[in-house]
Amino acid sequence: ELFISIHLNAGSGSGVEAYTWKGKDLAIANHICNNISKLDFKNRGVKDGSKLYVIKHTKMTAVLVECCFVDSQDDYLNYNYKSIARAIYNAIISVYGKE
C-alpha cells in the first residue's frame, strides 16, 4: 500500500521536495524527486514530514510531494501537470514494478 499526496508549495523557494515519516529515506520519495527534477526543477530532497497531518495519520507508506513553488517564476514557467504526473507514475513503476 502506498499513499501519495500531491501539492504545490509556496514560500520563496524553488524546486521539488518530498516529505516522509521522520524524513525516512524511501526509494519512492527519492525517485519522485529525481524524476521531477529532470523537468528542470531543483531537487530539494526528502524531508521530515512527521508533523504533517497526512503523514502523521496515514497507516501505510506515505509521501507528500511538493512538486514546485507556485510563487517562483522559474517553477511557474516549468510547471506542466502532465509531465509531473508522468514523472510520479514512472517513479512508482520503477520502485514497485510493472503496471
PDB file of C-alpha atoms in Angstrom:
ATOM      1  CA  GLU A   1       0.000   0.000   0.000  1.00  0.00           C
ATOM      2  CA  LEU A   2       1.190   3.480  -0.864  1.00  0.00           C
ATOM      3  CA  PHE A   3      -0.288   6.902  -0.170  1.00  0.00           C
ATOM      4  CA  ILE A   4       0.967   9.834  -2.236  1.00  0.00           C
ATOM      5  CA  SER A   5      -0.336  13.330  -1.574  1.00  0.00           C
ATOM      6  CA  ILE A   6       0.499  15.835  -4.314  1.00  0.00           C
ATOM      7  CA  HIS A   7       0.851  19.545  -3.545  1.00  0.00           C
ATOM      8  CA  LEU A   8       2.216  22.821  -4.871  1.00  0.00           C
ATOM      9  CA  ASN A   9       4.492  24.714  -2.494  1.00  0.00           C
ATOM     10  CA  ALA A  10       4.898  28.438  -1.754  1.00  0.00           C
ATOM     11  CA  GLY A  11       7.263  30.491   0.359  1.00  0.00           C
ATOM     12  CA  SER A  12      10.108  31.958  -1.638  1.00  0.00           C
ATOM     13  CA  GLY A  13      11.793  28.698  -2.583  1.00  0.00           C
ATOM     14  CA  SER A  14      12.073  26.663  -5.749  1.00  0.00           C
ATOM     15  CA  GLY A  15      12.085  23.033  -6.712  1.00  0.00           C
ATOM     16  CA  VAL A  16      10.610  19.698  -5.728  1.00  0.00           C
ATOM     17  CA  GLU A  17      10.708  18.092  -2.297  1.00  0.00           C
ATOM     18  CA  ALA A  18       9.091  15.086  -0.654  1.00  0.00           C
ATOM     19  CA  TYR A  19       8.068  14.576   2.953  1.00  0.00           C
ATOM     20  CA  THR A  20       8.066  11.188   4.684  1.00  0.00           C
ATOM     21  CA  TRP A  21       7.690   9.932   8.245  1.00  0.00           C
ATOM     22  CA  LYS A  22      10.696  11.387  10.127  1.00  0.00           C
ATOM     23  CA  GLY A  23      12.442  12.031   6.816  1.00  0.00           C
ATOM     24  CA  LYS A  24      12.835   8.307   6.173  1.00  0.00           C
ATOM     25  CA  ASP A  25      14.917   7.753   3.064  1.00  0.00           C
ATOM     26  CA  LEU A  26      12.284   5.950   0.997  1.00  0.00           C
ATOM     27  CA  ALA A  27      13.168   4.795  -2.503  1.00  0.00           C
ATOM     28  CA  ILE A  28       9.816   6.027  -3.844  1.00  0.00           C
ATOM     29  CA  ALA A  29      10.320   9.537  -2.409  1.00  0.00           C
ATOM     30  CA  ASN A  30      13.816   9.745  -3.877  1.00  0.00           C
ATOM     31  CA  HIS A  31      12.665   8.501  -7.283  1.00  0.00           C
ATOM     32  CA  ILE A  32       9.838  11.036  -7.369  1.00  0.00           C
ATOM     33  CA  CYS A  33      12.194  13.906  -6.538  1.00  0.00           C
ATOM     34  CA  ASN A  34      14.759  12.690  -9.060  1.00  0.00           C
ATOM     35  CA  ASN A  35      12.185  12.299 -11.831  1.00  0.00           C
ATOM     36  CA  ILE A  36      10.568  15.689 -11.271  1.00  0.00           C
ATOM     37  CA  SER A  37      13.970  17.368 -11.031  1.00  0.00           C
ATOM     38  CA  LYS A  38      14.676  16.111 -14.574  1.00  0.00           C
ATOM     39  CA  LEU A  39      11.928  18.529 -15.660  1.00  0.00           C
ATOM     40  CA  ASP A  40      14.222  21.451 -14.708  1.00  0.00           C
ATOM     41  CA  PHE A  41      13.168  21.739 -11.062  1.00  0.00           C
ATOM     42  CA  LYS A  42      15.736  21.920  -8.264  1.00  0.00           C
ATOM     43  CA  ASN A  43      15.834  18.688  -6.232  1.00  0.00           C
ATOM     44  CA  ARG A  44      15.347  19.722  -2.595  1.00  0.00           C
ATOM     45  CA  GLY A  45      15.283  16.078  -1.451  1.00  0.00           C
ATOM     46  CA  VAL A  46      13.401  14.136   1.195  1.00  0.00           C
ATOM     47  CA  LYS A  47      12.476  15.889   4.433  1.00  0.00           C
ATOM     48  CA  ASP A  48      10.861  15.147   7.787  1.00  0.00           C
ATOM     49  CA  GLY A  49       7.091  15.276   7.388  1.00  0.00           C
ATOM     50  CA  SER A  50       6.143  13.656  10.692  1.00  0.00           C
ATOM     51  CA  LYS A  51       4.296  16.819  11.817  1.00  0.00           C
ATOM     52  CA  LEU A  52       2.206  16.997   8.636  1.00  0.00           C
ATOM     53  CA  TYR A  53      -1.328  15.661   9.109  1.00  0.00           C
ATOM     54  CA  VAL A  54      -1.413  13.326   6.111  1.00  0.00           C
ATOM     55  CA  ILE A  55       1.937  11.777   7.007  1.00  0.00           C
ATOM     56  CA  LYS A  56       1.205  11.546  10.729  1.00  0.00           C
ATOM     57  CA  HIS A  57      -2.236   9.968  10.319  1.00  0.00           C
ATOM     58  CA  THR A  58      -1.636   7.579   7.423  1.00  0.00           C
ATOM     59  CA  LYS A  59      -1.110   3.939   8.402  1.00  0.00           C
ATOM     60  CA  MET A  60       0.753   2.947   5.241  1.00  0.00           C
ATOM     61  CA  THR A  61       3.829   4.174   3.414  1.00  0.00           C
ATOM     62  CA  ALA A  62       3.092   7.843   2.779  1.00  0.00           C
ATOM     63  CA  VAL A  63       4.829  10.533   0.740  1.00  0.00           C
ATOM     64  CA  LEU A  64       3.729  14.155   0.455  1.00  0.00           C
ATOM     65  CA  VAL A  65       5.166  15.624  -2.734  1.00  0.00           C
ATOM     66  CA  GLU A  66       5.639  19.370  -3.144  1.00  0.00           C
ATOM     67  CA  CYS A  67       6.029  19.437  -6.932  1.00  0.00           C
ATOM     68  CA  CYS A  68       7.186  23.044  -7.243  1.00  0.00           C
ATOM     69  CA  PHE A  69       6.807  26.524  -5.784  1.00  0.00           C
ATOM     70  CA  VAL A  70       3.898  28.460  -7.282  1.00  0.00           C
ATOM     71  CA  ASP A  71       5.497  31.761  -6.254  1.00  0.00           C
ATOM     72  CA  SER A  72       8.749  31.018  -8.126  1.00  0.00           C
ATOM     73  CA  GLN A  73       8.802  32.437 -11.653  1.00  0.00           C
ATOM     74  CA  ASP A  74      11.147  29.675 -12.853  1.00  0.00           C
ATOM     75  CA  ASP A  75       8.996  26.909 -11.336  1.00  0.00           C
ATOM     76  CA  TYR A  76       5.860  28.514 -12.739  1.00  0.00           C
ATOM     77  CA  LEU A  77       7.344  28.569 -16.231  1.00  0.00           C
ATOM     78  CA  ASN A  78       8.485  24.914 -15.954  1.00  0.00           C
ATOM     79  CA  TYR A  79       5.213  23.628 -14.484  1.00  0.00           C
ATOM     80  CA  ASN A  80       3.371  21.067 -16.598  1.00  0.00           C
ATOM     81  CA  TYR A  81       0.966  18.861 -14.658  1.00  0.00           C
ATOM     82  CA  LYS A  82       1.002  16.078 -17.253  1.00  0.00           C
ATOM     83  CA  SER A  83       4.807  15.827 -17.155  1.00  0.00           C
ATOM     84  CA  ILE A  84       4.810  15.864 -13.358  1.00  0.00           C
ATOM     85  CA  ALA A  85       2.093  13.191 -13.226  1.00  0.00           C
ATOM     86  CA  ARG A  86       4.121  11.051 -15.629  1.00  0.00           C
ATOM     87  CA  ALA A  87       7.266  11.550 -13.503  1.00  0.00           C
ATOM     88  CA  ILE A  88       5.414  10.370 -10.382  1.00  0.00           C
ATOM     89  CA  TYR A  89       3.864   7.434 -12.250  1.00  0.00           C
ATOM     90  CA  ASN A  90       7.268   6.389 -13.617  1.00  0.00           C
ATOM     91  CA  ALA A  91       8.746   6.549 -10.104  1.00  0.00           C
ATOM     92  CA  ILE A  92       6.025   4.227  -8.805  1.00  0.00           C
ATOM     93  CA  ILE A  93       6.590   1.767 -11.647  1.00  0.00           C
ATOM     94  CA  SER A  94      10.355   1.959 -11.135  1.00  0.00           C
ATOM     95  CA  VAL A  95      10.121   1.127  -7.431  1.00  0.00           C
ATOM     96  CA  TYR A  96       7.123  -1.218  -7.283  1.00  0.00           C
ATOM     97  CA  GLY A  97       7.247  -2.984 -10.635  1.00  0.00           C
ATOM     98  CA  LYS A  98       5.345  -3.073 -13.868  1.00  0.00           C
ATOM     99  CA  GLU A  99       1.753  -1.917 -14.401  1.00  0.00           C
TER     100      GLU A  99
END
